[in-house]
GROMACS .gro file of C-alpha atoms in nm:
model
  490
    1MET     CA    1   0.000   0.000   0.000
    2ARG     CA    2   0.129   0.345  -0.091
    3CYS     CA    3   0.068   0.637   0.147
    4LEU     CA    4   0.099   1.003   0.057
    5VAL     CA    5   0.200   1.232   0.345
    6THR     CA    6   0.149   1.605   0.313
    7GLY     CA    7   0.304   1.823   0.582
    8ALA     CA    8   0.606   1.592   0.610
    9THR     CA    9   0.822   1.890   0.706
   10GLY     CA   10   0.588   1.960   0.998
   11TYR     CA   11   0.568   1.828   1.351
   12ILE     CA   12   0.326   1.538   1.298
   13GLY     CA   13   0.412   1.456   0.937
   14GLY     CA   14   0.783   1.434   1.013
   15ARG     CA   15   0.710   1.172   1.278
   16LEU     CA   16   0.438   0.984   1.092
   17ALA     CA   17   0.644   0.909   0.779
   18PRO     CA   18   0.891   0.677   0.959
   19ARG     CA   19   0.603   0.507   1.144
   20LEU     CA   20   0.435   0.425   0.815
   21ILE     CA   21   0.764   0.290   0.681
   22GLU     CA   22   0.794   0.069   0.990
   23ALA     CA   23   0.439  -0.057   0.925
   24GLY     CA   24   0.555  -0.178   0.584
   25TYR     CA   25   0.397   0.089   0.363
   26ALA     CA   26   0.553   0.261   0.064
   27VAL     CA   27   0.565   0.630   0.156
   28ARG     CA   28   0.555   0.930  -0.074
   29CYS     CA   29   0.601   1.280   0.070
   30LEU     CA   30   0.466   1.597  -0.090
   31SER     CA   31   0.667   1.914  -0.038
   32ARG     CA   32   0.696   2.248  -0.209
   33SER     CA   33   1.072   2.196  -0.203
   34ALA     CA   34   1.236   1.853  -0.196
   35GLY     CA   35   1.541   2.009  -0.033
   36ARG     CA   36   1.347   2.071   0.288
   37LEU     CA   37   1.329   1.695   0.346
   38ARG     CA   38   1.691   1.628   0.256
   39ASP     CA   39   1.817   1.617   0.616
   40MET     CA   40   1.543   1.392   0.750
   41PRO     CA   41   1.699   1.068   0.879
   42TRP     CA   42   1.438   0.869   0.684
   43ALA     CA   43   1.451   1.073   0.360
   44HIS     CA   44   1.634   0.799   0.166
   45ARG     CA   45   1.348   0.557   0.240
   46VAL     CA   46   1.066   0.765   0.092
   47GLU     CA   47   0.973   0.903  -0.247
   48ILE     CA   48   0.968   1.282  -0.251
   49VAL     CA   49   0.747   1.468  -0.497
   50GLU     CA   50   0.739   1.845  -0.530
   51GLY     CA   51   0.400   2.013  -0.540
   52ASP     CA   52   0.192   2.283  -0.376
   53LEU     CA   53  -0.154   2.228  -0.227
   54GLY     CA   54  -0.238   2.577  -0.344
   55ASP     CA   55  -0.173   2.472  -0.706
   56ALA     CA   56  -0.411   2.196  -0.821
   57VAL     CA   57  -0.215   2.111  -1.136
   58SER     CA   58   0.105   2.039  -0.941
   59LEU     CA   59  -0.070   1.772  -0.734
   60VAL     CA   60  -0.143   1.525  -1.016
   61PRO     CA   61   0.195   1.339  -1.003
   62ALA     CA   62   0.186   1.324  -0.623
   63PHE     CA   63  -0.148   1.139  -0.608
   64GLU     CA   64  -0.078   0.890  -0.887
   65GLY     CA   65  -0.095   0.533  -0.752
   66VAL     CA   66  -0.172   0.643  -0.396
   67ASP     CA   67  -0.398   0.431  -0.173
   68VAL     CA   68  -0.410   0.647   0.142
   69ALA     CA   69  -0.354   1.023   0.151
   70TYR     CA   70  -0.279   1.209   0.476
   71PHE     CA   71  -0.376   1.576   0.503
   72LEU     CA   72  -0.150   1.704   0.782
   73MET     CA   73  -0.080   2.060   0.681
   74HIS     CA   74  -0.223   2.383   0.814
   75SER     CA   75  -0.139   2.746   0.759
   76LEU     CA   76  -0.130   2.875   1.117
   77GLY     CA   77   0.106   3.169   1.127
   78ARG     CA   78  -0.046   3.332   0.818
   79ALA     CA   79  -0.302   3.609   0.850
   80ASP     CA   80  -0.517   3.438   0.587
   81PHE     CA   81  -0.481   3.084   0.724
   82GLU     CA   82  -0.855   3.009   0.694
   83SER     CA   83  -0.872   3.083   0.322
   84ALA     CA   84  -0.534   2.914   0.256
   85ASP     CA   85  -0.647   2.593   0.429
   86ARG     CA   86  -0.982   2.604   0.245
   87VAL     CA   87  -0.810   2.618  -0.094
   88ALA     CA   88  -0.562   2.346   0.006
   89ALA     CA   89  -0.839   2.113   0.126
   90ARG     CA   90  -1.044   2.158  -0.194
   91ASN     CA   91  -0.743   2.091  -0.417
   92PHE     CA   92  -0.641   1.791  -0.205
   93ALA     CA   93  -0.993   1.643  -0.215
   94ALA     CA   94  -1.025   1.690  -0.592
   95ALA     CA   95  -0.684   1.535  -0.660
   96ALA     CA   96  -0.758   1.237  -0.434
   97ARG     CA   97  -1.094   1.175  -0.603
   98ALA     CA   98  -0.948   1.202  -0.954
   99ALA     CA   99  -0.662   0.962  -0.871
  100GLY     CA  100  -0.891   0.699  -0.720
  101VAL     CA  101  -0.740   0.727  -0.369
  102ARG     CA  102  -0.911   0.476  -0.140
  103ARG     CA  103  -0.889   0.677   0.184
  104ILE     CA  104  -0.817   1.024   0.317
  105VAL     CA  105  -0.693   1.073   0.674
  106TYR     CA  106  -0.705   1.416   0.836
  107LEU     CA  107  -0.578   1.524   1.178
  108GLY     CA  108  -0.808   1.805   1.290
  109GLY     CA  109  -0.907   1.977   1.610
  110PRO     CA  110  -1.180   1.919   1.870
  111GLU     CA  111  -1.539   2.018   1.807
  112PRO     CA  112  -1.657   2.303   2.033
  113PRO     CA  113  -1.961   2.227   2.249
  114PRO     CA  114  -2.297   2.303   2.081
  115GLY     CA  115  -2.391   2.668   2.109
  116ASP     CA  116  -2.032   2.790   2.144
  117ARG     CA  117  -1.895   3.031   1.890
  118PRO     CA  118  -1.584   2.853   1.759
  119SER     CA  119  -1.251   3.027   1.738
  120PRO     CA  120  -1.112   3.094   1.386
  121HIS     CA  121  -0.865   2.809   1.436
  122LEU     CA  122  -1.130   2.549   1.526
  123ARG     CA  123  -1.370   2.690   1.267
  124SER     CA  124  -1.106   2.637   0.999
  125ARG     CA  125  -1.032   2.284   1.119
  126ALA     CA  126  -1.402   2.198   1.105
  127GLU     CA  127  -1.434   2.346   0.755
  128VAL     CA  128  -1.140   2.142   0.625
  129ALA     CA  129  -1.293   1.828   0.778
  130ARG     CA  130  -1.623   1.899   0.607
  131ILE     CA  131  -1.457   1.953   0.266
  132LEU     CA  132  -1.267   1.625   0.293
  133LEU     CA  133  -1.569   1.427   0.418
  134GLU     CA  134  -1.772   1.557   0.122
  135SER     CA  135  -1.499   1.466  -0.129
  136GLY     CA  136  -1.652   1.133  -0.227
  137VAL     CA  137  -1.343   0.954  -0.092
  138PRO     CA  138  -1.383   0.760   0.238
  139THR     CA  139  -1.236   0.993   0.497
  140ALA     CA  140  -1.129   0.956   0.859
  141VAL     CA  141  -1.111   1.282   1.056
  142LEU     CA  142  -0.921   1.250   1.384
  143ARG     CA  143  -1.015   1.528   1.624
  144ALA     CA  144  -0.726   1.582   1.864
  145PRO     CA  145  -0.706   1.826   2.158
  146VAL     CA  146  -0.370   1.938   2.307
  147ILE     CA  147  -0.092   1.707   2.182
  148ILE     CA  148   0.180   1.636   2.437
  149GLY     CA  149   0.517   1.607   2.269
  150SER     CA  150   0.827   1.820   2.229
  151GLY     CA  151   0.776   2.033   1.919
  152SER     CA  152   0.397   2.052   1.942
  153ALA     CA  153   0.297   2.421   1.954
  154SER     CA  154   0.040   2.356   2.228
  155PHE     CA  155   0.293   2.167   2.438
  156GLU     CA  156   0.562   2.430   2.385
  157MET     CA  157   0.325   2.699   2.515
  158LEU     CA  158   0.263   2.487   2.824
  159ARG     CA  159   0.634   2.421   2.869
  160TYR     CA  160   0.751   2.781   2.846
  161LEU     CA  161   0.470   2.929   3.055
  162THR     CA  162   0.530   2.680   3.336
  163GLU     CA  163   0.908   2.692   3.332
  164ARG     CA  164   0.943   3.070   3.310
  165LEU     CA  165   0.673   3.184   3.554
  166PRO     CA  166   0.681   3.058   3.915
  167VAL     CA  167   0.364   3.262   3.980
  168MET     CA  168   0.116   3.318   3.699
  169VAL     CA  169  -0.172   3.560   3.662
  170THR     CA  170  -0.387   3.365   3.421
  171PRO     CA  171  -0.700   3.413   3.209
  172ARG     CA  172  -1.029   3.234   3.275
  173TRP     CA  173  -0.963   2.956   3.023
  174VAL     CA  174  -0.707   2.790   3.252
  175SER     CA  175  -1.002   2.629   3.433
  176ASN     CA  176  -1.147   2.476   3.113
  177ARG     CA  177  -1.125   2.098   3.085
  178ILE     CA  178  -0.897   1.939   2.825
  179GLN     CA  179  -0.821   1.576   2.740
  180PRO     CA  180  -0.456   1.591   2.628
  181ILE     CA  181  -0.306   1.307   2.426
  182ALA     CA  182   0.055   1.192   2.383
  183VAL     CA  183   0.199   1.232   2.034
  184ARG     CA  184   0.288   0.862   2.037
  185ASP     CA  185  -0.080   0.774   2.066
  186VAL     CA  186  -0.176   1.025   1.796
  187LEU     CA  187   0.067   0.853   1.559
  188ARG     CA  188  -0.072   0.512   1.649
  189TYR     CA  189  -0.424   0.631   1.565
  190LEU     CA  190  -0.306   0.784   1.237
  191VAL     CA  191  -0.142   0.459   1.128
  192THR     CA  192  -0.456   0.267   1.229
  193ALA     CA  193  -0.675   0.499   1.021
  194ALA     CA  194  -0.503   0.379   0.702
  195THR     CA  195  -0.664   0.034   0.744
  196LEU     CA  196  -1.021   0.137   0.825
  197PRO     CA  197  -1.291  -0.046   0.623
  198PRO     CA  198  -1.400   0.144   0.309
  199GLU     CA  199  -1.751   0.201   0.444
  200VAL     CA  200  -1.615   0.405   0.737
  201SER     CA  201  -1.619   0.775   0.656
  202ARG     CA  202  -1.662   0.996   0.962
  203GLY     CA  203  -1.497   1.191   1.239
  204PHE     CA  204  -1.343   1.034   1.551
  205ASP     CA  205  -1.257   1.198   1.883
  206ILE     CA  206  -0.916   1.099   2.020
  207GLY     CA  207  -0.782   1.184   2.363
  208GLY     CA  208  -0.567   1.046   2.641
  209PRO     CA  209  -0.688   0.889   2.967
  210ASP     CA  210  -0.671   1.212   3.173
  211VAL     CA  211  -0.918   1.500   3.175
  212LEU     CA  212  -0.748   1.808   3.320
  213SER     CA  213  -0.780   2.183   3.331
  214TYR     CA  214  -0.500   2.387   3.177
  215ALA     CA  215  -0.407   2.493   3.531
  216ASP     CA  216  -0.385   2.125   3.631
  217MET     CA  217  -0.156   2.060   3.336
  218MET     CA  218   0.077   2.344   3.439
  219ARG     CA  219   0.093   2.215   3.797
  220ARG     CA  220   0.158   1.857   3.689
  221TYR     CA  221   0.415   1.966   3.430
  222ALA     CA  222   0.601   2.150   3.707
  223ARG     CA  223   0.604   1.838   3.923
  224VAL     CA  224   0.730   1.611   3.644
  225ALA     CA  225   0.996   1.868   3.544
  226ASP     CA  226   1.117   1.895   3.906
  227LEU     CA  227   1.010   2.259   3.934
  228ARG     CA  228   0.874   2.417   4.248
  229PRO     CA  229   0.493   2.426   4.273
  230ARG     CA  230   0.352   2.701   4.051
  231GLY     CA  231   0.115   2.965   4.187
  232ILE     CA  232  -0.182   3.026   3.958
  233VAL     CA  233  -0.407   3.330   4.004
  234PRO     CA  234  -0.698   3.344   3.754
  235LEU     CA  235  -0.788   3.697   3.643
  236ARG     CA  236  -1.139   3.728   3.503
  237PRO     CA  237  -1.091   4.031   3.270
  238PHE     CA  238  -0.802   3.859   3.090
  239SER     CA  239  -0.941   3.841   2.732
  240PRO     CA  240  -0.817   3.586   2.473
  241TRP     CA  241  -0.665   3.873   2.274
  242LEU     CA  242  -0.470   3.994   2.577
  243SER     CA  243  -0.382   3.635   2.668
  244ALA     CA  244  -0.226   3.577   2.327
  245HIS     CA  245  -0.004   3.883   2.359
  246TRP     CA  246   0.091   3.776   2.709
  247VAL     CA  247   0.189   3.429   2.578
  248GLY     CA  248   0.389   3.596   2.300
  249LEU     CA  249   0.574   3.808   2.555
  250ILE     CA  250   0.661   3.521   2.790
  251THR     CA  251   0.731   3.246   2.536
  252PRO     CA  252   0.913   3.225   2.201
  253VAL     CA  253   0.598   3.085   2.034
  254PRO     CA  254   0.522   3.339   1.755
  255ASN     CA  255   0.219   3.562   1.812
  256ALA     CA  256   0.071   3.454   1.479
  257ILE     CA  257   0.053   3.097   1.614
  258ALA     CA  258  -0.019   3.178   1.979
  259ARG     CA  259  -0.323   3.393   1.897
  260PRO     CA  260  -0.538   3.126   1.728
  261LEU     CA  261  -0.425   2.858   1.973
  262VAL     CA  262  -0.512   3.069   2.278
  263ALA     CA  263  -0.847   3.161   2.124
  264SER     CA  264  -0.921   2.789   2.090
  265LEU     CA  265  -0.852   2.726   2.460
  266VAL     CA  266  -1.170   2.909   2.558
  267HIS     CA  267  -1.351   2.590   2.446
  268GLU     CA  268  -1.340   2.269   2.646
  269ALA     CA  269  -1.187   1.980   2.452
  270ILE     CA  270  -1.309   1.641   2.575
  271ALA     CA  271  -1.361   1.326   2.371
  272LYS     CA  272  -1.731   1.243   2.342
  273GLU     CA  273  -1.662   0.895   2.206
  274HIS     CA  274  -1.374   0.650   2.162
  275ASP     CA  275  -1.503   0.459   1.860
  276LEU     CA  276  -1.166   0.449   1.683
  277ASP     CA  277  -1.033   0.219   1.958
  278ALA     CA  278  -1.242  -0.064   1.810
  279TYR     CA  279  -1.018  -0.063   1.503
  280VAL     CA  280  -0.682  -0.048   1.687
  281HIS     CA  281  -0.506  -0.385   1.688
  282ASP     CA  282  -0.233  -0.271   1.926
  283ARG     CA  283  -0.394  -0.278   2.271
  284THR     CA  284  -0.114  -0.089   2.445
  285PRO     CA  285  -0.277   0.143   2.701
  286LEU     CA  286  -0.286   0.513   2.618
  287LEU     CA  287  -0.018   0.718   2.791
  288GLY     CA  288  -0.127   0.935   3.081
  289PHE     CA  289  -0.035   1.303   3.097
  290ASP     CA  290   0.259   1.264   3.336
  291GLU     CA  291   0.420   0.985   3.134
  292ALA     CA  292   0.370   1.177   2.810
  293VAL     CA  293   0.548   1.478   2.963
  294ARG     CA  294   0.836   1.258   3.083
  295LEU     CA  295   0.881   1.127   2.731
  296ALA     CA  296   0.862   1.478   2.585
  297LEU     CA  297   1.130   1.597   2.828
  298GLY     CA  298   1.356   1.299   2.758
  299ARG     CA  299   1.323   1.173   3.116
  300VAL     CA  300   1.250   0.820   2.994
  301ARG     CA  301   1.509   0.624   2.798
  302ASP     CA  302   1.307   0.482   2.511
  303ALA     CA  303   1.416   0.437   2.151
  304ASN     CA  304   1.061   0.507   2.033
  305VAL     CA  305   1.015   0.837   2.216
  306GLU     CA  306   0.873   1.113   1.997
  307THR     CA  307   1.122   1.384   2.083
  308ARG     CA  308   1.267   1.696   1.940
  309TRP     CA  309   1.617   1.559   1.978
  310SER     CA  310   1.754   1.331   1.711
  311THR     CA  311   1.995   1.149   1.944
  312ALA     CA  312   1.796   1.149   2.265
  313ALA     CA  313   1.918   0.808   2.377
  314ALA     CA  314   2.275   0.938   2.396
  315TRP     CA  315   2.216   1.294   2.507
  316ASP     CA  316   1.920   1.231   2.738
  317ALA     CA  317   1.726   1.491   2.535
  318ALA     CA  318   2.013   1.731   2.487
  319ALA     CA  319   2.111   1.690   2.124
  320GLU     CA  320   2.016   1.832   1.787
  321PRO     CA  321   1.655   1.912   1.692
  322LEU     CA  322   1.469   1.722   1.425
  323PRO     CA  323   1.474   1.924   1.103
  324SER     CA  324   1.092   1.926   1.098
  325ASP     CA  325   1.052   2.099   1.435
  326PRO     CA  326   1.011   2.475   1.475
  327ASP     CA  327   1.318   2.672   1.579
  328TRP     CA  328   1.139   2.789   1.893
  329SER     CA  329   1.044   2.441   2.017
  330GLY     CA  330   1.218   2.201   2.251
  331GLY     CA  331   1.260   2.428   2.552
  332SER     CA  332   1.551   2.656   2.629
  333MET     CA  333   1.896   2.522   2.554
  334TYR     CA  334   2.215   2.722   2.597
  335VAL     CA  335   2.521   2.614   2.399
  336ASP     CA  336   2.885   2.720   2.398
  337GLU     CA  337   3.069   2.576   2.096
  338ARG     CA  338   3.440   2.592   2.011
  339CYS     CA  339   3.634   2.452   1.716
  340ARG     CA  340   4.008   2.458   1.646
  341GLU     CA  341   4.228   2.319   1.372
  342VAL     CA  342   4.513   2.117   1.518
  343SER     CA  343   4.844   2.050   1.343
  344ALA     CA  344   4.872   1.704   1.496
  345PRO     CA  345   4.714   1.365   1.416
  346ALA     CA  346   4.374   1.285   1.567
  347ALA     CA  347   4.536   1.011   1.781
  348ASP     CA  348   4.757   1.270   1.956
  349LEU     CA  349   4.459   1.500   2.006
  350TRP     CA  350   4.256   1.216   2.152
  351ARG     CA  351   4.523   1.134   2.409
  352VAL     CA  352   4.494   1.489   2.542
  353ILE     CA  353   4.113   1.478   2.545
  354GLU     CA  354   4.101   1.146   2.730
  355GLY     CA  355   4.349   1.277   2.986
  356VAL     CA  356   4.121   1.560   3.101
  357GLY     CA  357   4.039   1.611   3.469
  358GLY     CA  358   4.179   1.478   3.796
  359ASP     CA  359   4.546   1.558   3.849
  360ASN     CA  360   4.575   1.650   3.481
  361GLY     CA  361   4.338   1.943   3.531
  362TRP     CA  362   4.099   2.100   3.282
  363TYR     CA  363   4.356   2.277   3.064
  364SER     CA  364   4.250   2.632   3.152
  365PHE     CA  365   4.220   2.878   3.442
  366PRO     CA  366   4.282   2.628   3.728
  367LEU     CA  367   4.172   2.882   3.990
  368ALA     CA  368   3.828   2.918   3.830
  369TRP     CA  369   3.777   2.541   3.828
  370ALA     CA  370   3.894   2.517   4.189
  371VAL     CA  371   3.662   2.796   4.305
  372ARG     CA  372   3.367   2.636   4.125
  373GLY     CA  373   3.451   2.307   4.295
  374TRP     CA  374   3.461   2.470   4.640
  375LEU     CA  375   3.127   2.641   4.578
  376ASP     CA  376   2.973   2.312   4.473
  377ARG     CA  377   3.087   2.144   4.793
  378LEU     CA  378   2.948   2.432   5.001
  379VAL     CA  379   2.598   2.353   4.869
  380GLY     CA  380   2.634   1.978   4.918
  381GLY     CA  381   2.777   1.886   4.578
  382VAL     CA  382   3.069   1.659   4.493
  383GLY     CA  383   3.309   1.933   4.384
  384LEU     CA  384   3.639   1.821   4.232
  385ARG     CA  385   3.729   1.574   4.506
  386ARG     CA  386   3.640   1.257   4.312
  387GLY     CA  387   3.927   1.300   4.062
  388ARG     CA  388   3.962   1.015   3.814
  389ARG     CA  389   4.026   0.641   3.840
  390ASP     CA  390   4.309   0.620   3.585
  391ARG     CA  391   4.539   0.900   3.474
  392GLN     CA  392   4.520   0.805   3.103
  393ARG     CA  393   4.209   0.595   3.036
  394LEU     CA  394   3.838   0.657   3.089
  395ARG     CA  395   3.539   0.425   3.094
  396ILE     CA  396   3.168   0.486   3.036
  397GLY     CA  397   2.984   0.541   3.364
  398GLU     CA  398   3.280   0.635   3.581
  399ALA     CA  399   3.311   0.957   3.781
  400LEU     CA  400   3.543   1.232   3.662
  401ASP     CA  401   3.560   1.517   3.917
  402TRP     CA  402   3.203   1.657   3.913
  403TRP     CA  403   3.124   1.489   3.582
  404ARG     CA  404   3.009   1.140   3.482
  405VAL     CA  405   3.132   0.979   3.159
  406GLU     CA  406   2.809   0.937   2.962
  407GLU     CA  407   2.949   0.845   2.621
  408LEU     CA  408   3.292   0.737   2.505
  409VAL     CA  409   3.391   0.650   2.148
  410PRO     CA  410   3.766   0.575   2.168
  411GLY     CA  411   3.967   0.804   1.948
  412LYS     CA  412   3.666   1.018   1.858
  413LEU     CA  413   3.423   1.135   2.125
  414LEU     CA  414   3.400   1.204   2.498
  415ARG     CA  415   3.070   1.322   2.646
  416LEU     CA  416   3.042   1.415   3.014
  417ARG     CA  417   2.725   1.474   3.215
  418ALA     CA  418   2.750   1.722   3.504
  419GLU     CA  419   2.672   1.601   3.856
  420MET     CA  420   2.743   1.930   4.028
  421ARG     CA  421   2.458   2.123   4.194
  422VAL     CA  422   2.307   2.342   3.921
  423PRO     CA  423   1.948   2.450   3.844
  424GLY     CA  424   1.928   2.242   3.529
  425ARG     CA  425   2.122   1.976   3.339
  426ALA     CA  426   2.461   2.021   3.177
  427TRP     CA  427   2.693   1.833   2.943
  428LEU     CA  428   3.043   1.884   2.805
  429GLU     CA  429   3.141   1.717   2.480
  430MET     CA  430   3.488   1.695   2.322
  431SER     CA  431   3.573   1.526   1.995
  432ALA     CA  432   3.867   1.464   1.762
  433GLU     CA  433   3.821   1.445   1.384
  434PRO     CA  434   4.099   1.351   1.139
  435ASP     CA  435   4.193   1.613   0.882
  436GLY     CA  436   4.438   1.426   0.664
  437ASP     CA  437   4.719   1.214   0.806
  438ARG     CA  438   4.897   1.479   1.012
  439ALA     CA  439   4.620   1.719   1.114
  440SER     CA  440   4.288   1.709   1.298
  441VAL     CA  441   3.997   1.921   1.417
  442TYR     CA  442   3.903   1.968   1.781
  443ARG     CA  443   3.537   2.033   1.862
  444GLN     CA  444   3.410   2.129   2.204
  445ARG     CA  445   3.051   2.187   2.309
  446ALA     CA  446   2.897   2.276   2.645
  447VAL     CA  447   2.519   2.235   2.669
  448PHE     CA  448   2.295   2.359   2.951
  449LEU     CA  449   1.920   2.295   2.988
  450PRO     CA  450   1.796   2.542   3.252
  451ARG     CA  451   1.530   2.453   3.509
  452GLY     CA  452   1.303   2.745   3.588
  453LEU     CA  453   1.407   3.106   3.629
  454ALA     CA  454   1.699   3.004   3.851
  455GLY     CA  455   1.846   2.811   3.559
  456HIS     CA  456   1.829   3.109   3.324
  457ALA     CA  457   1.982   3.332   3.593
  458TYR     CA  458   2.260   3.080   3.652
  459TRP     CA  459   2.355   3.069   3.285
  460ALA     CA  460   2.356   3.448   3.265
  461SER     CA  461   2.590   3.462   3.564
  462VAL     CA  462   2.848   3.221   3.417
  463VAL     CA  463   2.843   3.337   3.055
  464PRO     CA  464   3.105   3.612   3.117
  465PHE     CA  465   3.353   3.345   3.232
  466HIS     CA  466   3.295   3.108   2.940
  467GLY     CA  467   3.498   3.319   2.702
  468ILE     CA  468   3.797   3.274   2.931
  469VAL     CA  469   3.747   2.918   3.055
  470PHE     CA  470   3.615   2.740   2.747
  471SER     CA  471   3.823   2.926   2.490
  472GLY     CA  472   4.135   2.865   2.698
  473MET     CA  473   4.044   2.500   2.732
  474ALA     CA  474   4.010   2.455   2.356
  475ARG     CA  475   4.333   2.645   2.291
  476ASN     CA  476   4.539   2.448   2.543
  477ILE     CA  477   4.402   2.108   2.436
  478ALA     CA  478   4.508   2.190   2.081
  479ARG     CA  479   4.851   2.303   2.199
  480GLY     CA  480   4.890   1.992   2.414
  481ALA     CA  481   4.827   1.772   2.111
  482GLU     CA  482   5.074   1.968   1.895
  483SER     CA  483   5.348   1.971   2.157
  484PRO     CA  484   5.332   1.688   2.413
  485THR     CA  485   5.598   1.851   2.626
  486GLU     CA  486   5.406   2.177   2.649
  487ARG     CA  487   5.238   2.245   2.976
  488ARG     CA  488   4.867   2.165   2.938
  489ARG     CA  489   4.729   2.379   3.217
  490ALA     CA  490   4.711   2.754   3.171
   0.00000   0.00000   0.00000
């Protein structure tokens, strides 16, 4: 069976494509520019066709031979998103009908309670659903509320608001009930929808096992993320318009996206039925809110976690973002990167890298490292007293001063996880890359994921010293590799 995925450069589409491949389907992705999918880790396993849902003629090659077509795009962020989505849905429906597609699958939004005036966002979602259901092609519309997963706009709003504000003056909608669902379960439902019987053409509500208010979600997020309990003070005159600007001020979520999302939160979003479950062969229980948040934050080691980070298993959620995720998603991450060309073989450079710490020191500003170690011990941390087990060799899992060796690729990579007392999580990575037979490249990266306002304040306080400590460290490691007799501590 061949599946066509539109929106493959987006949050859901970029995660659904590999799931469909795993299910044994041939996958074709539609994109306005094939180059946007080039860096996807699964790009070599799919067929990529260029086309634009706003241009009906360009869609003909994309739909040829397709059995199931997924409509996963939306134009949030554009002032005219309602009209753009209307045109896209009509062109998509016409192309699917002309090509003899057997099923359309659409991921939409919840239906507002009867009598409510829907927000523009939900009104547009409902209109797209209606266009697709009236296409003449059997259609499954999955109505999802807030999706819990790193990279989801709704989740990112929740993340930033909770992490950045220990006390929040909130609008009335924080008391509205919502049935959030983990992105993993959304993907499972989307894959299931491809195999629905041909006579099934309707909408389905999907939601997780927990029904919570937005305020409840913020409190429970804080608990899972090890933040102090958040104070929430509802303010009745807080209008959706004012709320959207407030979200835009506090979070990096763009106003053009925050406005329609916030306007939609004035409606409760609870599943009225669970009929799609009857068609799901995998009876794995739906993830609860807390577990979904743990997965989104990388707190659970799981190869199948739907995360923003492409190497989460190694970095514990502190690696590179998926190319399909927005630049503003994934929480705050501070990075200090250094790179130096070294006129010595990679083997010589690696010997210096692996010798870091303990009696060998950290190759720069020994007094600064010592003072930081004393301060850590004052607040109950380990400081620098643990040293290292062996002067020349390291092993995965062993202690190294206030670090723990998290990853070690002999001759290439050393990744350390901080165990000092800091309001967040920190890593230091050093690597050696060959550059010909007699030269190499040294790369150094420090990563810090702040926890709450204290974490942001901590990073701001140490940034002035990074230029001295980390640049000196990179410089002296390079010099140590080039001249073994040179003193390696500045």
